[in-house]
Short mmCIF file of C-alpha atoms and ligand atoms in Angstrom, two decimals:
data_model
loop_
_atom_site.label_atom_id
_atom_site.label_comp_id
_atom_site.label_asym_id
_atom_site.label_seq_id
_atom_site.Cartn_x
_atom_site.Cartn_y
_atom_site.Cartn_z
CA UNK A 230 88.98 115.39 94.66
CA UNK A 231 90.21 112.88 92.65
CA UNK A 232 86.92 111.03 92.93
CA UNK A 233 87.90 107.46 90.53
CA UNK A 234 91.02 107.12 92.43
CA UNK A 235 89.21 107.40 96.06
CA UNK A 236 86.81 105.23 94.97
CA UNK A 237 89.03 102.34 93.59
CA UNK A 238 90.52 102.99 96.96
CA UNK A 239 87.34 102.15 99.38
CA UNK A 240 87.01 99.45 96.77
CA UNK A 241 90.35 97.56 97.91
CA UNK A 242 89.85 98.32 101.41
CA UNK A 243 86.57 97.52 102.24
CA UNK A 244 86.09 94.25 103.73
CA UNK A 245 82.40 94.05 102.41
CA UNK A 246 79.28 95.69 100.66
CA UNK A 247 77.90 97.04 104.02
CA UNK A 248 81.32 98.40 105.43
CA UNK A 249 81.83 100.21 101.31
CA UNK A 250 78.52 101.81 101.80
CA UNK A 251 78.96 103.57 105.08
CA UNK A 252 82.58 104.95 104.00
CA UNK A 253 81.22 106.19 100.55
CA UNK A 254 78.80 107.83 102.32
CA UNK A 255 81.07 109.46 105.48
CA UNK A 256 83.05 110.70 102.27
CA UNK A 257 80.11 112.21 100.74
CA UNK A 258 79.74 114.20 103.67
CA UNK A 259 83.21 115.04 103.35
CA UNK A 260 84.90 113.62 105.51
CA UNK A 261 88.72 113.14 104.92
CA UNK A 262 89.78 109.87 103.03
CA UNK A 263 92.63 109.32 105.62
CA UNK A 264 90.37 109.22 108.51
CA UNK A 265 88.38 106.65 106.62
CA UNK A 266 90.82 104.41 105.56
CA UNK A 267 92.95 105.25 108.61
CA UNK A 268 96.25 106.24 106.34
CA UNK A 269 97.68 108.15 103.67
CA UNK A 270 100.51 107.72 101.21
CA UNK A 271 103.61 110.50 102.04
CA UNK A 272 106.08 109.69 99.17
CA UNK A 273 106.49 106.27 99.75
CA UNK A 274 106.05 106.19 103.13
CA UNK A 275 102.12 104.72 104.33
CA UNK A 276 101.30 107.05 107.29
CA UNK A 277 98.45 106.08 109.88
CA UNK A 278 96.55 109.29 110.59
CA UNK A 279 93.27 108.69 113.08
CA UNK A 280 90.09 110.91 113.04
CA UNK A 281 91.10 114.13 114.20
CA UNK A 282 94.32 114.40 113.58
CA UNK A 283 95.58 116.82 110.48
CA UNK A 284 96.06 115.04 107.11
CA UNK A 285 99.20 115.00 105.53
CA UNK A 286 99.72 116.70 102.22
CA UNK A 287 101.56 115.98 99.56
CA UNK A 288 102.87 119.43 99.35
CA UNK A 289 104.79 118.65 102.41
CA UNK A 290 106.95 116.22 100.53
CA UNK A 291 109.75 119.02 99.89
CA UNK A 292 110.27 120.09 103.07
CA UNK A 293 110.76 116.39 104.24
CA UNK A 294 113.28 115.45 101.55
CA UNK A 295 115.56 118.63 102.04
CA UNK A 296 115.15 118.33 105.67
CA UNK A 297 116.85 114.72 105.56
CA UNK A 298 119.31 115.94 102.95
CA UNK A 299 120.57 118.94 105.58
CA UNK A 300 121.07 116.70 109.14
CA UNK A 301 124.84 115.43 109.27
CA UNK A 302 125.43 111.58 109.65
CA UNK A 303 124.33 110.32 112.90
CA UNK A 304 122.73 113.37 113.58
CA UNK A 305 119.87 114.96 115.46
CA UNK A 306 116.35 116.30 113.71
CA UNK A 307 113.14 117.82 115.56
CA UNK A 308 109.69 118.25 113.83
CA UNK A 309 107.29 120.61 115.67
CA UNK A 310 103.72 120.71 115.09
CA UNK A 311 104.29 117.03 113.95
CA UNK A 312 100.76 115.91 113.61
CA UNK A 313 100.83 112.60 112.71
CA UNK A 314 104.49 112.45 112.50
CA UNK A 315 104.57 112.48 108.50
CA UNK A 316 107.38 114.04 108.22
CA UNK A 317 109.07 112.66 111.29
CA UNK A 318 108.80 109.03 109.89
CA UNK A 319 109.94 110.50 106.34
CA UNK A 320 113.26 111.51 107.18
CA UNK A 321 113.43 108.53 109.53
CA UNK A 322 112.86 105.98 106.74
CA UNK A 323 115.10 107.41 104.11
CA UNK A 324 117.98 108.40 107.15
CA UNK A 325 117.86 105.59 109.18
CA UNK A 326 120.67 107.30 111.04
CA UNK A 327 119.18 110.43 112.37
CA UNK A 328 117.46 110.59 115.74
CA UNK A 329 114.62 111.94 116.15
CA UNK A 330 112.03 113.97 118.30
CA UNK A 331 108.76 115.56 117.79
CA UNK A 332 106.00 117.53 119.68
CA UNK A 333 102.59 118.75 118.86
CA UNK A 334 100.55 120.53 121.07
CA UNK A 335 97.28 117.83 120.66
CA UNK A 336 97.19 114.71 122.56
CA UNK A 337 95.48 113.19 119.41
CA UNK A 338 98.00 113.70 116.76
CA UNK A 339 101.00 112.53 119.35
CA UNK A 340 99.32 109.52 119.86
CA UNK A 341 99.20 108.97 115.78
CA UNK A 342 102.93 109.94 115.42
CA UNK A 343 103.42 108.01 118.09
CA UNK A 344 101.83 104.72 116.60
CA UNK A 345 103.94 105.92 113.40
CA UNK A 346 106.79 104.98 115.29
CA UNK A 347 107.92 108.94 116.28
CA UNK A 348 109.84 109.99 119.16
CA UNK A 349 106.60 112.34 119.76
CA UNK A 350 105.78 114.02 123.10
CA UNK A 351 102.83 116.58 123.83
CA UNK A 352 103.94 119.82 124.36
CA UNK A 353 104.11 123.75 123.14
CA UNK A 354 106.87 123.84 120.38
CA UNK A 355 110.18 123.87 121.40
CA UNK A 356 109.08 123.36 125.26
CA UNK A 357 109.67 119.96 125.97
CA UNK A 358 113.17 119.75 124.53
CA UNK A 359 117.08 121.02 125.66
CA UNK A 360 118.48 123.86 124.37
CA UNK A 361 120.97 123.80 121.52
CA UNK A 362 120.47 120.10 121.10
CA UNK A 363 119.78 119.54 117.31
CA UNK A 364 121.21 120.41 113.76
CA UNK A 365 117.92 120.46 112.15
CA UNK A 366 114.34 121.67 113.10
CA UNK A 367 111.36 121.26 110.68
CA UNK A 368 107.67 122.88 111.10
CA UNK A 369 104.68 122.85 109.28
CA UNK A 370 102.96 124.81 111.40
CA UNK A 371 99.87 126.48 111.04
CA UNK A 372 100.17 129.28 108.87
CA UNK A 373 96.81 130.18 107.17
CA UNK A 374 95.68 134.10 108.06
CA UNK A 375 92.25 133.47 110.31
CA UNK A 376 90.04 135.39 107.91
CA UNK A 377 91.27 133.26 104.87
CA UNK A 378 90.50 130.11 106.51
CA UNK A 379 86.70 130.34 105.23
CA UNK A 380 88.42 130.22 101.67
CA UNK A 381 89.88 126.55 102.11
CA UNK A 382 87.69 123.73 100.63
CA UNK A 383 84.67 123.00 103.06
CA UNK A 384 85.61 119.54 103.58
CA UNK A 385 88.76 121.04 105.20
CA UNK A 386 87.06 123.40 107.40
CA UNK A 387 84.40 121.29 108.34
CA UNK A 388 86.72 118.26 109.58
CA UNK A 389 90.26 119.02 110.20
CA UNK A 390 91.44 120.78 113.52
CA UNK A 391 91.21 124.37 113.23
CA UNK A 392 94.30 125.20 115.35
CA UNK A 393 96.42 122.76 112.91
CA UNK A 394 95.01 125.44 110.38
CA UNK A 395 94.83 128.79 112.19
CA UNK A 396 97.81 131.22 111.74
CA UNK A 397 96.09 133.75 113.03
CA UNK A 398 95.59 137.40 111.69
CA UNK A 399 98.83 137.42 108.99
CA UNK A 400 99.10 133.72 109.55
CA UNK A 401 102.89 134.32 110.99
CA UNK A 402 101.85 134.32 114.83
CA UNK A 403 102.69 130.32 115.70
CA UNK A 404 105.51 130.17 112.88
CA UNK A 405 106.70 133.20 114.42
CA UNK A 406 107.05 131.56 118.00
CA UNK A 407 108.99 128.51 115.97
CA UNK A 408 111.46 130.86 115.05
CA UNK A 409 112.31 131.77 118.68
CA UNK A 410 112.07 128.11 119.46
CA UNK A 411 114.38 126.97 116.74
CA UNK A 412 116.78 129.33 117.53
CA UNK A 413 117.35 128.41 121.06
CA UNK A 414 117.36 124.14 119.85
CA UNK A 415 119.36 124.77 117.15
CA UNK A 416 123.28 124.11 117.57
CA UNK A 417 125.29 127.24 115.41
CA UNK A 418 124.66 126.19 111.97
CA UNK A 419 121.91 124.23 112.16
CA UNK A 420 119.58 124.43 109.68
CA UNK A 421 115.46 125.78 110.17
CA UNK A 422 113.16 124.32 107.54
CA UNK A 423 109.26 126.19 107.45
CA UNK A 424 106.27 125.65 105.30
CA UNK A 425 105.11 128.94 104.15
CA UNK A 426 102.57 130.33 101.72
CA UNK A 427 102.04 133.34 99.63
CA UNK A 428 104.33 136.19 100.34
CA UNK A 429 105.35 135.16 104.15
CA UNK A 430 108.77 135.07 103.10
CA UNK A 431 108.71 138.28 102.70
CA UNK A 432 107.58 139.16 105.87
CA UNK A 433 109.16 136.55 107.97
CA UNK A 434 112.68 137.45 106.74
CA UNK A 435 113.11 140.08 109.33
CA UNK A 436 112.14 138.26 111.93
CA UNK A 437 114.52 135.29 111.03
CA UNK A 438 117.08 137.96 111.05
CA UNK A 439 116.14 139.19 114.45
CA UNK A 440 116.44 135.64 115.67
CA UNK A 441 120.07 134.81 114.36
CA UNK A 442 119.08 133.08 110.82
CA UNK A 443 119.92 134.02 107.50
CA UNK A 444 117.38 133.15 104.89
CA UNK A 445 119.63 130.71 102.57
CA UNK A 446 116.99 129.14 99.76
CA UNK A 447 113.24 129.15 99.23
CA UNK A 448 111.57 126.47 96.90
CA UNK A 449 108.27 127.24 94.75
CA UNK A 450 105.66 124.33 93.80
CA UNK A 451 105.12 124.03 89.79
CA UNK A 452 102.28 126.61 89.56
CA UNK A 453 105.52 129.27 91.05
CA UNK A 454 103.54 129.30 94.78
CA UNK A 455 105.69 129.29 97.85
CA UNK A 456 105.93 126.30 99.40
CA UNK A 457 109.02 126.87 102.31
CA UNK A 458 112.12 128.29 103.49
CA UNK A 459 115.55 127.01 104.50
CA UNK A 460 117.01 128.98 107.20
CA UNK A 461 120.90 128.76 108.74
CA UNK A 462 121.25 129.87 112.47
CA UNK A 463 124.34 132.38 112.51
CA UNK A 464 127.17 131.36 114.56
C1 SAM B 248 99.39 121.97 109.58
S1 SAM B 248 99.47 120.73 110.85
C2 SAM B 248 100.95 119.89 110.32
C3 SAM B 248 101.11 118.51 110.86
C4 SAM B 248 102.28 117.71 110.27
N1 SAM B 248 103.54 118.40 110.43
C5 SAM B 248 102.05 117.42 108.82
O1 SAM B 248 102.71 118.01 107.94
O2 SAM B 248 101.18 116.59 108.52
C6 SAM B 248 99.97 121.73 112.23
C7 SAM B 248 100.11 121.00 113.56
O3 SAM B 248 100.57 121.97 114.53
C8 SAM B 248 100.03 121.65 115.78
N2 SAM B 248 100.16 122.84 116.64
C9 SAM B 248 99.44 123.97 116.61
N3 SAM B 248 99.86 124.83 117.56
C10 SAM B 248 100.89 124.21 118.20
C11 SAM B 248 101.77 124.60 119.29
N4 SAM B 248 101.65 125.79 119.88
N5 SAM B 248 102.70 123.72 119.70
C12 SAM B 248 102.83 122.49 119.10
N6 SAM B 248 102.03 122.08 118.08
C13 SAM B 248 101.09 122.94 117.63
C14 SAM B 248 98.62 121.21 115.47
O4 SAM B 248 98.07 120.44 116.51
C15 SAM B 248 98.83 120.42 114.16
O5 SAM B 248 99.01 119.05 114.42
#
Protein backbone atom coordinates (compact mmCIF):
# COMPACT_ATOMS: atom_id res chain seq x y z
CA UNK A 1 0.00 0.00 0.00
CA UNK A 2 1.34 3.01 -1.03
CA UNK A 3 -0.63 4.81 1.67
CA UNK A 4 0.61 8.95 0.80
CA UNK A 5 -0.14 8.36 -2.74
CA UNK A 6 -3.84 6.85 -2.03
CA UNK A 7 -4.41 9.41 0.15
CA UNK A 8 -3.42 12.47 -2.05
CA UNK A 9 -5.69 10.51 -4.31
CA UNK A 10 -9.15 10.57 -2.16
CA UNK A 11 -7.87 14.06 -1.58
CA UNK A 12 -8.40 15.18 -5.38
CA UNK A 13 -11.40 13.20 -5.78
CA UNK A 14 -13.49 13.82 -3.07
CA UNK A 15 -16.07 16.32 -3.63
CA UNK A 16 -16.19 17.22 0.18
CA UNK A 17 -15.14 16.54 3.92
CA UNK A 18 -18.10 14.12 4.49
CA UNK A 19 -17.75 12.12 1.10
CA UNK A 20 -13.34 11.97 2.14
CA UNK A 21 -14.33 10.50 5.39
CA UNK A 22 -16.48 7.61 4.34
CA UNK A 23 -13.86 6.53 1.49
CA UNK A 24 -10.86 6.75 3.98
CA UNK A 25 -12.67 4.72 6.04
CA UNK A 26 -14.15 1.89 3.29
CA UNK A 27 -10.25 1.83 2.57
CA UNK A 28 -9.37 1.19 6.04
CA UNK A 29 -11.40 -1.73 5.91
CA UNK A 30 -9.69 -2.60 2.87
CA UNK A 31 -11.51 -2.20 0.42
CA UNK A 32 -9.88 -1.76 -3.10
CA UNK A 33 -8.96 1.91 -4.13
CA UNK A 34 -10.49 1.28 -7.66
CA UNK A 35 -13.81 0.42 -6.38
CA UNK A 36 -13.68 3.63 -4.42
CA UNK A 37 -12.69 5.94 -6.80
CA UNK A 38 -14.39 3.90 -9.54
CA UNK A 39 -10.95 3.64 -11.82
CA UNK A 40 -7.48 2.79 -12.06
CA UNK A 41 -4.52 3.94 -14.09
CA UNK A 42 -3.29 0.87 -16.76
CA UNK A 43 -0.21 2.56 -18.40
CA UNK A 44 -1.74 5.47 -19.56
CA UNK A 45 -4.89 4.31 -20.13
CA UNK A 46 -7.74 5.45 -17.04
CA UNK A 47 -9.84 2.23 -16.70
CA UNK A 48 -13.40 2.33 -14.93
CA UNK A 49 -13.57 -0.80 -12.78
CA UNK A 50 -17.05 -0.98 -10.51
CA UNK A 51 -17.33 -2.83 -7.12
CA UNK A 52 -16.93 -6.31 -7.82
CA UNK A 53 -15.22 -6.51 -10.63
CA UNK A 54 -11.26 -7.66 -10.50
CA UNK A 55 -8.73 -4.77 -10.29
CA UNK A 56 -6.32 -4.33 -12.81
CA UNK A 57 -2.65 -4.69 -12.05
CA UNK A 58 0.06 -3.13 -13.15
CA UNK A 59 1.85 -6.32 -13.71
CA UNK A 60 -0.47 -6.87 -16.53
CA UNK A 61 1.08 -4.05 -18.45
CA UNK A 62 3.52 -6.57 -20.41
CA UNK A 63 1.24 -8.77 -21.62
CA UNK A 64 -0.86 -5.83 -23.07
CA UNK A 65 2.03 -4.10 -24.84
CA UNK A 66 3.43 -7.36 -26.56
CA UNK A 67 -0.02 -8.42 -27.27
CA UNK A 68 -0.57 -5.14 -29.48
CA UNK A 69 2.96 -5.44 -30.83
CA UNK A 70 2.07 -9.27 -32.24
CA UNK A 71 -1.65 -8.57 -34.13
CA UNK A 72 -0.95 -7.67 -37.94
CA UNK A 73 -2.38 -4.29 -39.29
CA UNK A 74 -6.04 -4.27 -39.41
CA UNK A 75 -6.14 -7.25 -37.55
CA UNK A 76 -8.21 -9.27 -35.12
CA UNK A 77 -7.39 -9.63 -31.07
CA UNK A 78 -9.57 -11.55 -28.31
CA UNK A 79 -9.05 -11.08 -24.49
CA UNK A 80 -10.67 -13.81 -22.34
CA UNK A 81 -11.31 -13.47 -18.80
CA UNK A 82 -11.36 -9.67 -19.65
CA UNK A 83 -12.61 -8.30 -16.44
CA UNK A 84 -12.90 -4.91 -16.83
CA UNK A 85 -11.55 -4.91 -20.24
CA UNK A 86 -7.99 -3.44 -19.16
CA UNK A 87 -6.28 -4.94 -21.45
CA UNK A 88 -8.89 -4.92 -24.16
CA UNK A 89 -8.98 -1.03 -24.15
CA UNK A 90 -4.97 -1.12 -23.95
CA UNK A 91 -4.27 -2.57 -27.14
CA UNK A 92 -7.28 -0.70 -28.50
CA UNK A 93 -5.88 2.74 -27.61
CA UNK A 94 -2.33 2.27 -28.71
CA UNK A 95 -3.72 0.04 -32.12
CA UNK A 96 -6.50 1.88 -33.09
CA UNK A 97 -6.63 -0.56 -35.97
CA UNK A 98 -7.24 -3.87 -34.39
CA UNK A 99 -10.73 -5.18 -33.72
CA UNK A 100 -11.58 -6.42 -30.92
CA UNK A 101 -13.65 -8.95 -28.73
CA UNK A 102 -13.75 -10.03 -25.23
CA UNK A 103 -15.67 -12.40 -22.82
CA UNK A 104 -15.67 -13.01 -19.16
CA UNK A 105 -17.69 -15.37 -17.56
CA UNK A 106 -19.33 -12.52 -14.84
CA UNK A 107 -22.08 -10.34 -15.85
CA UNK A 108 -20.38 -7.65 -13.61
CA UNK A 109 -17.04 -7.28 -15.13
CA UNK A 110 -18.72 -7.35 -18.91
CA UNK A 111 -20.74 -4.66 -18.00
CA UNK A 112 -17.37 -2.61 -16.82
CA UNK A 113 -15.49 -3.59 -20.05
CA UNK A 114 -18.32 -2.84 -21.63
CA UNK A 115 -18.65 0.85 -20.28
CA UNK A 116 -14.73 0.82 -21.14
CA UNK A 117 -15.76 0.81 -24.53
CA UNK A 118 -14.92 -3.29 -25.18
CA UNK A 119 -16.47 -5.46 -27.62
CA UNK A 120 -17.29 -7.66 -24.33
CA UNK A 121 -19.94 -10.43 -24.22
CA UNK A 122 -20.70 -12.89 -21.20
CA UNK A 123 -19.71 -16.15 -21.82
CA UNK A 124 -17.26 -19.34 -20.94
CA UNK A 125 -13.87 -18.55 -22.72
CA UNK A 126 -13.66 -19.16 -26.12
CA UNK A 127 -17.60 -20.07 -26.29
CA UNK A 128 -19.17 -17.22 -27.66
CA UNK A 129 -16.82 -16.70 -30.57
CA UNK A 130 -16.09 -18.53 -34.35
CA UNK A 131 -13.53 -20.76 -34.80
CA UNK A 132 -10.21 -19.77 -36.33
CA UNK A 133 -11.25 -16.17 -36.40
CA UNK A 134 -8.33 -14.18 -34.75
CA UNK A 135 -4.43 -13.75 -34.93
CA UNK A 136 -4.09 -12.99 -31.37
CA UNK A 137 -5.70 -14.25 -28.05
CA UNK A 138 -4.70 -12.78 -24.62
CA UNK A 139 -5.76 -14.22 -20.98
CA UNK A 140 -5.15 -13.33 -17.65
CA UNK A 141 -6.94 -15.84 -16.30
CA UNK A 142 -7.08 -17.06 -12.98
CA UNK A 143 -4.13 -18.86 -12.14
CA UNK A 144 -3.44 -18.84 -8.34
CA UNK A 145 -3.28 -22.74 -6.83
CA UNK A 146 -6.61 -22.80 -4.36
CA UNK A 147 -4.59 -23.54 -1.25
CA UNK A 148 -2.22 -20.50 -1.92
CA UNK A 149 -4.98 -18.15 -2.22
CA UNK A 150 -5.04 -17.66 1.77
CA UNK A 151 -1.37 -16.31 1.15
CA UNK A 152 -2.51 -13.17 -1.00
CA UNK A 153 -2.87 -9.88 0.98
CA UNK A 154 -6.26 -9.94 3.00
CA UNK A 155 -7.58 -6.99 1.35
CA UNK A 156 -7.45 -9.17 -1.82
CA UNK A 157 -9.16 -12.08 -0.42
CA UNK A 158 -11.58 -10.33 1.43
CA UNK A 159 -12.93 -8.12 -1.64
CA UNK A 160 -12.04 -9.28 -5.02
CA UNK A 161 -13.98 -12.22 -6.77
CA UNK A 162 -12.60 -15.42 -5.83
CA UNK A 163 -13.16 -17.17 -9.21
CA UNK A 164 -11.12 -14.12 -10.93
CA UNK A 165 -8.46 -15.56 -8.40
CA UNK A 166 -8.99 -19.33 -8.16
CA UNK A 167 -6.79 -21.59 -10.40
CA UNK A 168 -7.64 -24.31 -8.70
CA UNK A 169 -5.40 -27.15 -7.20
CA UNK A 170 -1.93 -26.35 -9.48
CA UNK A 171 -3.58 -23.15 -10.55
CA UNK A 172 -3.39 -24.48 -14.42
CA UNK A 173 -7.12 -25.86 -14.54
CA UNK A 174 -8.95 -22.53 -16.30
CA UNK A 175 -5.59 -21.50 -18.17
CA UNK A 176 -5.53 -24.95 -19.19
CA UNK A 177 -9.12 -24.80 -20.84
CA UNK A 178 -7.71 -21.33 -22.63
CA UNK A 179 -5.29 -23.31 -24.27
CA UNK A 180 -7.90 -25.56 -25.95
CA UNK A 181 -9.90 -22.46 -26.59
CA UNK A 182 -7.12 -20.52 -28.19
CA UNK A 183 -6.23 -23.14 -30.26
CA UNK A 184 -9.45 -23.66 -31.97
CA UNK A 185 -9.82 -19.25 -32.40
CA UNK A 186 -6.57 -18.94 -33.39
CA UNK A 187 -5.85 -18.72 -37.31
CA UNK A 188 -2.23 -20.92 -38.04
CA UNK A 189 0.24 -18.63 -36.64
CA UNK A 190 -1.50 -16.72 -34.46
CA UNK A 191 -0.02 -15.83 -31.51
CA UNK A 192 -1.37 -17.02 -27.54
CA UNK A 193 -0.31 -14.54 -24.87
CA UNK A 194 -0.90 -16.01 -20.85
CA UNK A 195 -0.17 -14.52 -17.51
CA UNK A 196 1.56 -17.06 -15.50
CA UNK A 197 3.33 -17.28 -12.16
CA UNK A 198 6.00 -19.25 -10.53
CA UNK A 199 7.10 -22.29 -12.39
CA UNK A 200 3.74 -22.82 -14.63
CA UNK A 201 5.77 -22.55 -17.56
CA UNK A 202 7.18 -25.37 -16.82
CA UNK A 203 4.31 -27.31 -16.51
CA UNK A 204 2.10 -25.78 -19.06
CA UNK A 205 4.66 -26.35 -21.87
CA UNK A 206 3.40 -29.79 -22.55
CA UNK A 207 0.17 -29.02 -22.70
CA UNK A 208 0.76 -26.08 -25.21
CA UNK A 209 2.49 -28.71 -27.15
CA UNK A 210 -0.41 -31.06 -27.02
CA UNK A 211 -2.58 -28.26 -28.28
CA UNK A 212 -0.49 -27.22 -31.48
CA UNK A 213 1.72 -24.23 -29.84
CA UNK A 214 5.23 -23.90 -29.50
CA UNK A 215 6.40 -21.97 -26.52
CA UNK A 216 8.37 -18.97 -28.40
CA UNK A 217 9.44 -16.31 -25.39
CA UNK A 218 8.66 -15.89 -21.71
CA UNK A 219 9.26 -12.44 -19.94
CA UNK A 220 10.32 -12.15 -16.08
CA UNK A 221 9.31 -8.94 -13.87
CA UNK A 222 12.56 -7.13 -12.26
CA UNK A 223 12.69 -9.25 -9.07
CA UNK A 224 13.35 -12.46 -12.07
CA UNK A 225 9.41 -13.78 -11.27
CA UNK A 226 7.42 -15.05 -14.18
CA UNK A 227 5.13 -12.89 -15.38
CA UNK A 228 3.78 -14.69 -19.02
CA UNK A 229 4.25 -16.63 -22.03
CA UNK A 230 4.07 -16.03 -25.77
CA UNK A 231 2.83 -18.95 -27.58
CA UNK A 232 2.70 -19.56 -31.72
CA UNK A 233 -0.10 -22.01 -32.92
CA UNK A 234 1.74 -24.53 -35.39
CA UNK A 235 0.53 -24.52 -38.83
C1 LIG B 1 -7.47 -12.31 -12.91
S1 LIG B 1 -8.98 -11.65 -13.57
C2 LIG B 1 -8.30 -10.76 -14.96
C3 LIG B 1 -9.19 -9.69 -15.51
C4 LIG B 1 -8.55 -8.81 -16.58
N1 LIG B 1 -8.04 -9.58 -17.70
C5 LIG B 1 -7.45 -7.98 -16.00
O1 LIG B 1 -6.26 -8.23 -16.27
O2 LIG B 1 -7.75 -7.04 -15.24
C6 LIG B 1 -9.69 -13.12 -14.26
C7 LIG B 1 -11.07 -12.96 -14.91
O3 LIG B 1 -11.44 -14.24 -15.45
C8 LIG B 1 -12.83 -14.39 -15.35
N2 LIG B 1 -13.15 -15.82 -15.51
C9 LIG B 1 -12.98 -16.81 -14.62
N3 LIG B 1 -13.39 -17.99 -15.14
C10 LIG B 1 -13.81 -17.72 -16.41
C11 LIG B 1 -14.36 -18.53 -17.47
N4 LIG B 1 -14.51 -19.85 -17.32
N5 LIG B 1 -14.70 -17.93 -18.63
C12 LIG B 1 -14.54 -16.57 -18.79
N6 LIG B 1 -14.04 -15.76 -17.82
C13 LIG B 1 -13.67 -16.33 -16.65
C14 LIG B 1 -13.17 -13.77 -14.01
O4 LIG B 1 -14.53 -13.42 -13.93
C15 LIG B 1 -12.21 -12.57 -13.98
O5 LIG B 1 -12.84 -11.41 -14.46
Amino acid sequence: VAADEEAADLVAAAPDVGVLESWVSRREDGEPLAWILGSIAFGDVEVHVDAGVYVPRAQSLGLAVRASGRVPSGGRLVDLCTGSGAIACWVSTSRPDVVIAASDVDRRAVDCAVRNGVDAVVGDLDAPFATAAFDVATAVAPYVPSDELAFLPRDVTRFEPRRALDGGTDGLGIVTRVVGGAARLLRPGGWLLLELGDDQDVRLAPVLAAHGFELVARWRDDDGDLRGVEARRRG
